[in-house]
Structures are given as structure tokens and as C-alpha cells.
Amino acid sequence: MGLLKFWPKTHSPKEVMFLNELEEILDVIEPAEFVKVQEPLFRQLAKCVSSPHFQVAERALYYWNNEYIMSLISDNAAKILPIMFPALYKNSKSHWNKTIHGLIYNALKLFMEMNQKLFDDCTQHYKAEKQKEKYKLKERDEVWMKIEDLARQNPQVGASHGDLYRCSCTAEIKQIPPPCMTTSCFYTQQET
């Protein structure tokens, strides 16, 4: 869908107008054509649902009130729900606007009624991904703690102000090694 290249990502009022026009196009699109554009289209709609600008999120969620679009979504739920689910689920708990919460719950309810098993699978997959993210963050924190411990054990970390360092590029001697502009430069501690 060539129109997606022209999506007004940084101007919310234009994005709302774009969503209005796109809905009119989707009202007359053939199911075979819809299949060709569904993935990039719903990736963009997921971004719109996650928009902090409530009118953009609201306008994107109004697509779930359009019967023809809902019939297209229903026929292609196996492709569309995995794309939309993370944005819908996350924003059902975190979006600042209460109207958006209601529209998201409506969209999630419609997806659940369409295909309960697929909905449950997407829920499990989403929760598993969140667990992986938590685990990765925990691992990263542990690695940084190890690095900090190693840095504390490094004798140069606790160097006194009287310590002198020699630059390998300029042979200058300084009290505290400043960052050098060359990549091959390093500082060595000098005996006093």
C-alpha cells in the first residue's frame, strides 16, 4: 500500500484526517486487495492505537466500529490479531485517556469473540515476551553490577589527586587522565 509511505507521523491533526480517508478507502477495498496490505496497515494502526495523542488513538480504534472493516479483520484475524494484540493489551492498562481504555476493551472483546483460542494464544505469547524482557533487564542489571564491582576493585579508580599519568600520544604528564582525541592513545600511571 503506497499510501503508507505518506503517513503524517509528526502531525497529529493530519494523522486523524489520514485515518478518516483511509477508512473510506477500506470501505470499498476488495478482500483480495485487503490481504495484500493488511500487515503493514495494521502495524501502522498499532502505532496509532499507542499514540499519546488521544484523537489519533481514538480514530484508529473507531475502525472496530465499522462493520465492513470488521468483516475483513474477522476473515484475517490470524494475521491481524498478533500484530494488534501487544498495542491493545499494553494500552488497555497504560493509556492516559479513559475513552481510549473503553475503545480498547471493545476491540479486545471483539477479537476474543472472533477467535477465543487465537486470543488466548496471543495473550500467552505476549506474557511470555514480557517475562523474557524482564529477564533480560535483570541480566543486564547484574552485568552492570559486576562491572561496577570490578571498577571499584581497580586500583586506578581510587587514585589520589597526586597520581600522575603520561599520555602515549603527546607524552604529556597530567594529574587526571583526560579523554584523548586519538583512538590509539592511552594513559599510564607514572611513579612519583
JSON list of C-alpha atoms in Angstrom, two decimals:
[
{"chain": "A", "resi": 1, "resn": "MET", "atom": "CA", "xyz": [0.00, 0.00, 0.00]},
{"chain": "A", "resi": 2, "resn": "GLY", "atom": "CA", "xyz": [1.79, 3.06, -1.31]},
{"chain": "A", "resi": 3, "resn": "LEU", "atom": "CA", "xyz": [-0.28, 5.40, 0.88]},
{"chain": "A", "resi": 4, "resn": "LEU", "atom": "CA", "xyz": [1.53, 4.23, 4.00]},
{"chain": "A", "resi": 5, "resn": "LYS", "atom": "CA", "xyz": [4.70, 5.92, 2.74]},
{"chain": "A", "resi": 6, "resn": "PHE", "atom": "CA", "xyz": [2.96, 9.27, 3.13]},
{"chain": "A", "resi": 7, "resn": "TRP", "atom": "CA", "xyz": [1.70, 8.70, 6.68]},
{"chain": "A", "resi": 8, "resn": "PRO", "atom": "CA", "xyz": [1.90, 12.03, 8.58]},
{"chain": "A", "resi": 9, "resn": "LYS", "atom": "CA", "xyz": [3.74, 10.68, 11.63]},
{"chain": "A", "resi": 10, "resn": "THR", "atom": "CA", "xyz": [4.63, 14.01, 13.23]},
{"chain": "A", "resi": 11, "resn": "HIS", "atom": "CA", "xyz": [1.42, 15.99, 12.74]},
{"chain": "A", "resi": 12, "resn": "SER", "atom": "CA", "xyz": [-1.47, 14.55, 14.74]},
{"chain": "A", "resi": 13, "resn": "PRO", "atom": "CA", "xyz": [-4.35, 16.50, 13.14]},
{"chain": "A", "resi": 14, "resn": "LYS", "atom": "CA", "xyz": [-3.18, 15.36, 9.70]},
{"chain": "A", "resi": 15, "resn": "GLU", "atom": "CA", "xyz": [-2.85, 11.82, 11.02]},
{"chain": "A", "resi": 16, "resn": "VAL", "atom": "CA", "xyz": [-6.50, 11.92, 12.15]},
{"chain": "A", "resi": 17, "resn": "MET", "atom": "CA", "xyz": [-7.54, 13.15, 8.68]},
{"chain": "A", "resi": 18, "resn": "PHE", "atom": "CA", "xyz": [-5.41, 10.44, 7.09]},
{"chain": "A", "resi": 19, "resn": "LEU", "atom": "CA", "xyz": [-7.13, 7.80, 9.23]},
{"chain": "A", "resi": 20, "resn": "ASN", "atom": "CA", "xyz": [-10.53, 9.18, 8.12]},
{"chain": "A", "resi": 21, "resn": "GLU", "atom": "CA", "xyz": [-9.59, 8.97, 4.45]},
{"chain": "A", "resi": 22, "resn": "LEU", "atom": "CA", "xyz": [-8.05, 5.54, 4.86]},
{"chain": "A", "resi": 23, "resn": "GLU", "atom": "CA", "xyz": [-11.26, 4.22, 6.39]},
{"chain": "A", "resi": 24, "resn": "GLU", "atom": "CA", "xyz": [-13.16, 5.41, 3.33]},
{"chain": "A", "resi": 25, "resn": "ILE", "atom": "CA", "xyz": [-10.71, 3.52, 1.10]},
{"chain": "A", "resi": 26, "resn": "LEU", "atom": "CA", "xyz": [-11.06, 0.40, 3.25]},
{"chain": "A", "resi": 27, "resn": "ASP", "atom": "CA", "xyz": [-14.85, 0.64, 2.94]},
{"chain": "A", "resi": 28, "resn": "VAL", "atom": "CA", "xyz": [-14.55, -0.10, -0.78]},
{"chain": "A", "resi": 29, "resn": "ILE", "atom": "CA", "xyz": [-11.48, -2.34, -0.86]},
{"chain": "A", "resi": 30, "resn": "GLU", "atom": "CA", "xyz": [-11.84, -5.87, -2.20]},
{"chain": "A", "resi": 31, "resn": "PRO", "atom": "CA", "xyz": [-10.95, -8.68, 0.23]},
{"chain": "A", "resi": 32, "resn": "ALA", "atom": "CA", "xyz": [-8.16, -9.90, -2.09]},
{"chain": "A", "resi": 33, "resn": "GLU", "atom": "CA", "xyz": [-6.60, -6.42, -2.07]},
{"chain": "A", "resi": 34, "resn": "PHE", "atom": "CA", "xyz": [-7.02, -6.12, 1.69]},
{"chain": "A", "resi": 35, "resn": "VAL", "atom": "CA", "xyz": [-4.94, -9.28, 2.21]},
{"chain": "A", "resi": 36, "resn": "LYS", "atom": "CA", "xyz": [-2.05, -7.62, 0.36]},
{"chain": "A", "resi": 37, "resn": "VAL", "atom": "CA", "xyz": [-1.99, -4.57, 2.63]},
{"chain": "A", "resi": 38, "resn": "GLN", "atom": "CA", "xyz": [-3.18, -5.92, 5.97]},
{"chain": "A", "resi": 39, "resn": "GLU", "atom": "CA", "xyz": [0.20, -6.44, 7.64]},
{"chain": "A", "resi": 40, "resn": "PRO", "atom": "CA", "xyz": [1.78, -3.00, 7.02]},
{"chain": "A", "resi": 41, "resn": "LEU", "atom": "CA", "xyz": [-1.59, -1.34, 7.56]},
{"chain": "A", "resi": 42, "resn": "PHE", "atom": "CA", "xyz": [-2.19, -2.93, 10.96]},
{"chain": "A", "resi": 43, "resn": "ARG", "atom": "CA", "xyz": [1.40, -2.34, 12.05]},
{"chain": "A", "resi": 44, "resn": "GLN", "atom": "CA", "xyz": [0.72, 1.34, 11.46]},
{"chain": "A", "resi": 45, "resn": "LEU", "atom": "CA", "xyz": [-2.68, 1.13, 13.17]},
{"chain": "A", "resi": 46, "resn": "ALA", "atom": "CA", "xyz": [-0.98, -0.47, 16.19]},
{"chain": "A", "resi": 47, "resn": "LYS", "atom": "CA", "xyz": [1.30, 2.58, 16.36]},
{"chain": "A", "resi": 48, "resn": "CYS", "atom": "CA", "xyz": [-1.75, 4.83, 16.13]},
{"chain": "A", "resi": 49, "resn": "VAL", "atom": "CA", "xyz": [-3.51, 2.96, 18.94]},
{"chain": "A", "resi": 50, "resn": "SER", "atom": "CA", "xyz": [-0.38, 3.54, 21.05]},
{"chain": "A", "resi": 51, "resn": "SER", "atom": "CA", "xyz": [-0.29, 7.24, 20.23]},
{"chain": "A", "resi": 52, "resn": "PRO", "atom": "CA", "xyz": [-0.31, 9.55, 23.26]},
{"chain": "A", "resi": 53, "resn": "HIS", "atom": "CA", "xyz": [-2.47, 11.91, 21.17]},
{"chain": "A", "resi": 54, "resn": "PHE", "atom": "CA", "xyz": [-5.92, 10.69, 22.15]},
{"chain": "A", "resi": 55, "resn": "GLN", "atom": "CA", "xyz": [-7.61, 11.74, 18.89]},
{"chain": "A", "resi": 56, "resn": "VAL", "atom": "CA", "xyz": [-5.20, 9.63, 16.83]},
{"chain": "A", "resi": 57, "resn": "ALA", "atom": "CA", "xyz": [-5.72, 6.60, 19.08]},
{"chain": "A", "resi": 58, "resn": "GLU", "atom": "CA", "xyz": [-9.48, 7.18, 19.16]},
{"chain": "A", "resi": 59, "resn": "ARG", "atom": "CA", "xyz": [-9.74, 7.49, 15.37]},
{"chain": "A", "resi": 60, "resn": "ALA", "atom": "CA", "xyz": [-7.74, 4.30, 14.82]},
{"chain": "A", "resi": 61, "resn": "LEU", "atom": "CA", "xyz": [-9.92, 2.43, 17.32]},
{"chain": "A", "resi": 62, "resn": "TYR", "atom": "CA", "xyz": [-13.09, 3.60, 15.55]},
{"chain": "A", "resi": 63, "resn": "TYR", "atom": "CA", "xyz": [-12.15, 1.17, 12.76]},
{"chain": "A", "resi": 64, "resn": "TRP", "atom": "CA", "xyz": [-13.55, -1.54, 15.07]},
{"chain": "A", "resi": 65, "resn": "ASN", "atom": "CA", "xyz": [-16.97, 0.15, 14.79]},
{"chain": "A", "resi": 66, "resn": "ASN", "atom": "CA", "xyz": [-17.04, -0.26, 11.00]},
{"chain": "A", "resi": 67, "resn": "GLU", "atom": "CA", "xyz": [-18.90, -3.45, 10.03]},
{"chain": "A", "resi": 68, "resn": "TYR", "atom": "CA", "xyz": [-17.16, -3.98, 6.69]},
{"chain": "A", "resi": 69, "resn": "ILE", "atom": "CA", "xyz": [-13.70, -3.47, 8.15]},
{"chain": "A", "resi": 70, "resn": "MET", "atom": "CA", "xyz": [-14.63, -5.82, 10.98]},
{"chain": "A", "resi": 71, "resn": "SER", "atom": "CA", "xyz": [-15.64, -8.48, 8.45]},
{"chain": "A", "resi": 72, "resn": "LEU", "atom": "CA", "xyz": [-12.23, -8.08, 6.77]},
{"chain": "A", "resi": 73, "resn": "ILE", "atom": "CA", "xyz": [-10.50, -8.28, 10.15]},
{"chain": "A", "resi": 74, "resn": "SER", "atom": "CA", "xyz": [-12.54, -11.33, 11.10]},
{"chain": "A", "resi": 75, "resn": "ASP", "atom": "CA", "xyz": [-11.57, -13.13, 7.89]},
{"chain": "A", "resi": 76, "resn": "ASN", "atom": "CA", "xyz": [-7.88, -12.37, 8.54]},
{"chain": "A", "resi": 77, "resn": "ALA", "atom": "CA", "xyz": [-7.75, -12.46, 12.34]},
{"chain": "A", "resi": 78, "resn": "ALA", "atom": "CA", "xyz": [-4.89, -14.98, 12.38]},
{"chain": "A", "resi": 79, "resn": "LYS", "atom": "CA", "xyz": [-2.61, -12.34, 10.79]},
{"chain": "A", "resi": 80, "resn": "ILE", "atom": "CA", "xyz": [-4.08, -9.19, 12.32]},
{"chain": "A", "resi": 81, "resn": "LEU", "atom": "CA", "xyz": [-4.55, -10.14, 15.98]},
{"chain": "A", "resi": 82, "resn": "PRO", "atom": "CA", "xyz": [-0.86, -10.98, 16.62]},
{"chain": "A", "resi": 83, "resn": "ILE", "atom": "CA", "xyz": [0.07, -7.57, 15.16]},
{"chain": "A", "resi": 84, "resn": "MET", "atom": "CA", "xyz": [-2.53, -5.59, 17.12]},
{"chain": "A", "resi": 85, "resn": "PHE", "atom": "CA", "xyz": [-2.59, -7.50, 20.40]},
{"chain": "A", "resi": 86, "resn": "PRO", "atom": "CA", "xyz": [0.56, -6.07, 22.04]},
{"chain": "A", "resi": 87, "resn": "ALA", "atom": "CA", "xyz": [-0.52, -2.47, 21.39]},
{"chain": "A", "resi": 88, "resn": "LEU", "atom": "CA", "xyz": [-4.08, -3.12, 22.53]},
{"chain": "A", "resi": 89, "resn": "TYR", "atom": "CA", "xyz": [-3.10, -5.04, 25.66]},
{"chain": "A", "resi": 90, "resn": "LYS", "atom": "CA", "xyz": [-0.39, -2.60, 26.74]},
{"chain": "A", "resi": 91, "resn": "ASN", "atom": "CA", "xyz": [-2.56, 0.47, 26.21]},
{"chain": "A", "resi": 92, "resn": "SER", "atom": "CA", "xyz": [-5.56, -1.13, 27.90]},
{"chain": "A", "resi": 93, "resn": "LYS", "atom": "CA", "xyz": [-3.58, -0.66, 31.11]},
{"chain": "A", "resi": 94, "resn": "SER", "atom": "CA", "xyz": [-1.38, 2.34, 30.41]},
{"chain": "A", "resi": 95, "resn": "HIS", "atom": "CA", "xyz": [-3.08, 4.88, 28.12]},
{"chain": "A", "resi": 96, "resn": "TRP", "atom": "CA", "xyz": [-3.82, 8.11, 29.93]},
{"chain": "A", "resi": 97, "resn": "ASN", "atom": "CA", "xyz": [-7.26, 8.69, 28.34]},
{"chain": "A", "resi": 98, "resn": "LYS", "atom": "CA", "xyz": [-10.26, 6.82, 29.77]},
{"chain": "A", "resi": 99, "resn": "THR", "atom": "CA", "xyz": [-12.19, 6.96, 26.47]},
{"chain": "A", "resi": 100, "resn": "ILE", "atom": "CA", "xyz": [-9.31, 5.11, 24.81]},
{"chain": "A", "resi": 101, "resn": "HIS", "atom": "CA", "xyz": [-9.49, 2.45, 27.55]},
{"chain": "A", "resi": 102, "resn": "GLY", "atom": "CA", "xyz": [-13.13, 1.81, 26.68]},
{"chain": "A", "resi": 103, "resn": "LEU", "atom": "CA", "xyz": [-12.45, 1.61, 22.94]},
{"chain": "A", "resi": 104, "resn": "ILE", "atom": "CA", "xyz": [-9.51, -0.74, 23.51]},
{"chain": "A", "resi": 105, "resn": "TYR", "atom": "CA", "xyz": [-11.60, -3.02, 25.71]},
{"chain": "A", "resi": 106, "resn": "ASN", "atom": "CA", "xyz": [-14.23, -3.06, 22.96]},
{"chain": "A", "resi": 107, "resn": "ALA", "atom": "CA", "xyz": [-11.62, -4.03, 20.34]},
{"chain": "A", "resi": 108, "resn": "LEU", "atom": "CA", "xyz": [-10.17, -6.74, 22.61]},
{"chain": "A", "resi": 109, "resn": "LYS", "atom": "CA", "xyz": [-13.66, -8.08, 23.31]},
{"chain": "A", "resi": 110, "resn": "LEU", "atom": "CA", "xyz": [-14.42, -8.26, 19.58]},
{"chain": "A", "resi": 111, "resn": "PHE", "atom": "CA", "xyz": [-11.15, -10.13, 18.96]},
{"chain": "A", "resi": 112, "resn": "MET", "atom": "CA", "xyz": [-11.95, -12.51, 21.82]},
{"chain": "A", "resi": 113, "resn": "GLU", "atom": "CA", "xyz": [-15.40, -13.23, 20.41]},
{"chain": "A", "resi": 114, "resn": "MET", "atom": "CA", "xyz": [-13.95, -13.78, 16.92]},
{"chain": "A", "resi": 115, "resn": "ASN", "atom": "CA", "xyz": [-11.46, -16.46, 17.93]},
{"chain": "A", "resi": 116, "resn": "GLN", "atom": "CA", "xyz": [-11.08, -17.32, 21.61]},
{"chain": "A", "resi": 117, "resn": "LYS", "atom": "CA", "xyz": [-8.20, -19.77, 21.07]},
{"chain": "A", "resi": 118, "resn": "LEU", "atom": "CA", "xyz": [-6.17, -17.31, 18.98]},
{"chain": "A", "resi": 119, "resn": "PHE", "atom": "CA", "xyz": [-6.85, -14.61, 21.57]},
{"chain": "A", "resi": 120, "resn": "ASP", "atom": "CA", "xyz": [-5.61, -16.89, 24.37]},
{"chain": "A", "resi": 121, "resn": "ASP", "atom": "CA", "xyz": [-2.52, -17.80, 22.33]},
{"chain": "A", "resi": 122, "resn": "CYS", "atom": "CA", "xyz": [-1.73, -14.12, 21.76]},
{"chain": "A", "resi": 123, "resn": "THR", "atom": "CA", "xyz": [-2.21, -13.43, 25.48]},
{"chain": "A", "resi": 124, "resn": "GLN", "atom": "CA", "xyz": [0.19, -16.23, 26.43]},
{"chain": "A", "resi": 125, "resn": "HIS", "atom": "CA", "xyz": [2.73, -15.14, 23.81]},
{"chain": "A", "resi": 126, "resn": "TYR", "atom": "CA", "xyz": [2.56, -11.52, 24.99]},
{"chain": "A", "resi": 127, "resn": "LYS", "atom": "CA", "xyz": [3.06, -12.51, 28.63]},
{"chain": "A", "resi": 128, "resn": "ALA", "atom": "CA", "xyz": [5.97, -14.79, 27.70]},
{"chain": "A", "resi": 129, "resn": "GLU", "atom": "CA", "xyz": [7.62, -11.94, 25.77]},
{"chain": "A", "resi": 130, "resn": "LYS", "atom": "CA", "xyz": [7.19, -9.63, 28.76]},
{"chain": "A", "resi": 131, "resn": "GLN", "atom": "CA", "xyz": [8.82, -12.27, 31.00]},
{"chain": "A", "resi": 132, "resn": "LYS", "atom": "CA", "xyz": [11.76, -12.52, 28.58]},
{"chain": "A", "resi": 133, "resn": "GLU", "atom": "CA", "xyz": [12.13, -8.73, 28.65]},
{"chain": "A", "resi": 134, "resn": "LYS", "atom": "CA", "xyz": [12.13, -8.72, 32.47]},
{"chain": "A", "resi": 135, "resn": "TYR", "atom": "CA", "xyz": [14.73, -11.49, 32.50]},
{"chain": "A", "resi": 136, "resn": "LYS", "atom": "CA", "xyz": [16.95, -9.62, 30.02]},
{"chain": "A", "resi": 137, "resn": "LEU", "atom": "CA", "xyz": [16.69, -6.42, 32.08]},
{"chain": "A", "resi": 138, "resn": "LYS", "atom": "CA", "xyz": [17.59, -8.35, 35.22]},
{"chain": "A", "resi": 139, "resn": "GLU", "atom": "CA", "xyz": [20.57, -9.95, 33.46]},
{"chain": "A", "resi": 140, "resn": "ARG", "atom": "CA", "xyz": [21.73, -6.56, 32.17]},
{"chain": "A", "resi": 141, "resn": "ASP", "atom": "CA", "xyz": [21.46, -5.06, 35.67]},
{"chain": "A", "resi": 142, "resn": "GLU", "atom": "CA", "xyz": [23.51, -7.95, 37.07]},
{"chain": "A", "resi": 143, "resn": "VAL", "atom": "CA", "xyz": [26.20, -7.47, 34.41]},
{"chain": "A", "resi": 144, "resn": "TRP", "atom": "CA", "xyz": [26.39, -3.76, 35.19]},
{"chain": "A", "resi": 145, "resn": "MET", "atom": "CA", "xyz": [26.67, -4.52, 38.90]},
{"chain": "A", "resi": 146, "resn": "LYS", "atom": "CA", "xyz": [29.59, -6.88, 38.15]},
{"chain": "A", "resi": 147, "resn": "ILE", "atom": "CA", "xyz": [31.25, -4.19, 36.03]},
{"chain": "A", "resi": 148, "resn": "GLU", "atom": "CA", "xyz": [30.82, -1.65, 38.83]},
{"chain": "A", "resi": 149, "resn": "ASP", "atom": "CA", "xyz": [32.29, -4.12, 41.35]},
{"chain": "A", "resi": 150, "resn": "LEU", "atom": "CA", "xyz": [35.28, -4.73, 39.08]},
{"chain": "A", "resi": 151, "resn": "ALA", "atom": "CA", "xyz": [35.72, -1.00, 38.61]},
{"chain": "A", "resi": 152, "resn": "ARG", "atom": "CA", "xyz": [35.72, -0.48, 42.40]},
{"chain": "A", "resi": 153, "resn": "GLN", "atom": "CA", "xyz": [38.40, -3.17, 42.73]},
{"chain": "A", "resi": 154, "resn": "ASN", "atom": "CA", "xyz": [40.59, -1.47, 40.10]},
{"chain": "A", "resi": 155, "resn": "PRO", "atom": "CA", "xyz": [43.43, 0.34, 41.91]},
{"chain": "A", "resi": 156, "resn": "GLN", "atom": "CA", "xyz": [43.28, 3.28, 39.49]},
{"chain": "A", "resi": 157, "resn": "VAL", "atom": "CA", "xyz": [39.67, 4.05, 40.38]},
{"chain": "A", "resi": 158, "resn": "GLY", "atom": "CA", "xyz": [40.62, 5.13, 43.85]},
{"chain": "A", "resi": 159, "resn": "ALA", "atom": "CA", "xyz": [43.70, 7.03, 42.66]},
{"chain": "A", "resi": 160, "resn": "SER", "atom": "CA", "xyz": [44.60, 10.05, 44.73]},
{"chain": "A", "resi": 161, "resn": "HIS", "atom": "CA", "xyz": [44.85, 13.53, 43.29]},
{"chain": "A", "resi": 162, "resn": "GLY", "atom": "CA", "xyz": [48.63, 13.35, 43.43]},
{"chain": "A", "resi": 163, "resn": "ASP", "atom": "CA", "xyz": [48.87, 10.48, 40.90]},
{"chain": "A", "resi": 164, "resn": "LEU", "atom": "CA", "xyz": [50.38, 11.40, 37.55]},
{"chain": "A", "resi": 165, "resn": "TYR", "atom": "CA", "xyz": [49.53, 9.92, 34.14]},
{"chain": "A", "resi": 166, "resn": "ARG", "atom": "CA", "xyz": [51.52, 10.07, 30.88]},
{"chain": "A", "resi": 167, "resn": "CYS", "atom": "CA", "xyz": [49.72, 10.31, 27.52]},
{"chain": "A", "resi": 168, "resn": "SER", "atom": "CA", "xyz": [51.08, 7.83, 24.98]},
{"chain": "A", "resi": 169, "resn": "CYS", "atom": "CA", "xyz": [50.49, 10.25, 22.07]},
{"chain": "A", "resi": 170, "resn": "THR", "atom": "CA", "xyz": [51.79, 13.55, 23.39]},
{"chain": "A", "resi": 171, "resn": "ALA", "atom": "CA", "xyz": [53.95, 12.34, 26.31]},
{"chain": "A", "resi": 172, "resn": "GLU", "atom": "CA", "xyz": [52.26, 14.99, 28.46]},
{"chain": "A", "resi": 173, "resn": "ILE", "atom": "CA", "xyz": [52.03, 14.24, 32.14]},
{"chain": "A", "resi": 174, "resn": "LYS", "atom": "CA", "xyz": [48.74, 15.15, 33.81]},
{"chain": "A", "resi": 175, "resn": "GLN", "atom": "CA", "xyz": [47.21, 14.57, 37.21]},
{"chain": "A", "resi": 176, "resn": "ILE", "atom": "CA", "xyz": [43.92, 13.16, 35.94]},
{"chain": "A", "resi": 177, "resn": "PRO", "atom": "CA", "xyz": [43.85, 11.45, 32.54]},
{"chain": "A", "resi": 178, "resn": "PRO", "atom": "CA", "xyz": [41.55, 13.48, 30.26]},
{"chain": "A", "resi": 179, "resn": "PRO", "atom": "CA", "xyz": [39.98, 11.79, 27.26]},
{"chain": "A", "resi": 180, "resn": "CYS", "atom": "CA", "xyz": [42.37, 11.91, 24.33]},
{"chain": "A", "resi": 181, "resn": "MET", "atom": "CA", "xyz": [41.28, 12.74, 20.80]},
{"chain": "A", "resi": 182, "resn": "THR", "atom": "CA", "xyz": [43.10, 9.84, 19.16]},
{"chain": "A", "resi": 183, "resn": "THR", "atom": "CA", "xyz": [41.92, 6.27, 19.38]},
{"chain": "A", "resi": 184, "resn": "SER", "atom": "CA", "xyz": [45.40, 4.85, 19.83]},
{"chain": "A", "resi": 185, "resn": "CYS", "atom": "CA", "xyz": [46.13, 6.99, 22.88]},
{"chain": "A", "resi": 186, "resn": "PHE", "atom": "CA", "xyz": [46.22, 5.61, 26.40]},
{"chain": "A", "resi": 187, "resn": "TYR", "atom": "CA", "xyz": [47.46, 6.86, 29.75]},
{"chain": "A", "resi": 188, "resn": "THR", "atom": "CA", "xyz": [49.91, 5.07, 32.00]},
{"chain": "A", "resi": 189, "resn": "GLN", "atom": "CA", "xyz": [50.35, 5.85, 35.66]},
{"chain": "A", "resi": 190, "resn": "GLN", "atom": "CA", "xyz": [53.72, 7.40, 36.48]},
{"chain": "A", "resi": 191, "resn": "GLU", "atom": "CA", "xyz": [55.77, 6.70, 39.57]},
{"chain": "A", "resi": 192, "resn": "THR", "atom": "CA", "xyz": [56.21, 9.75, 41.77]}
]
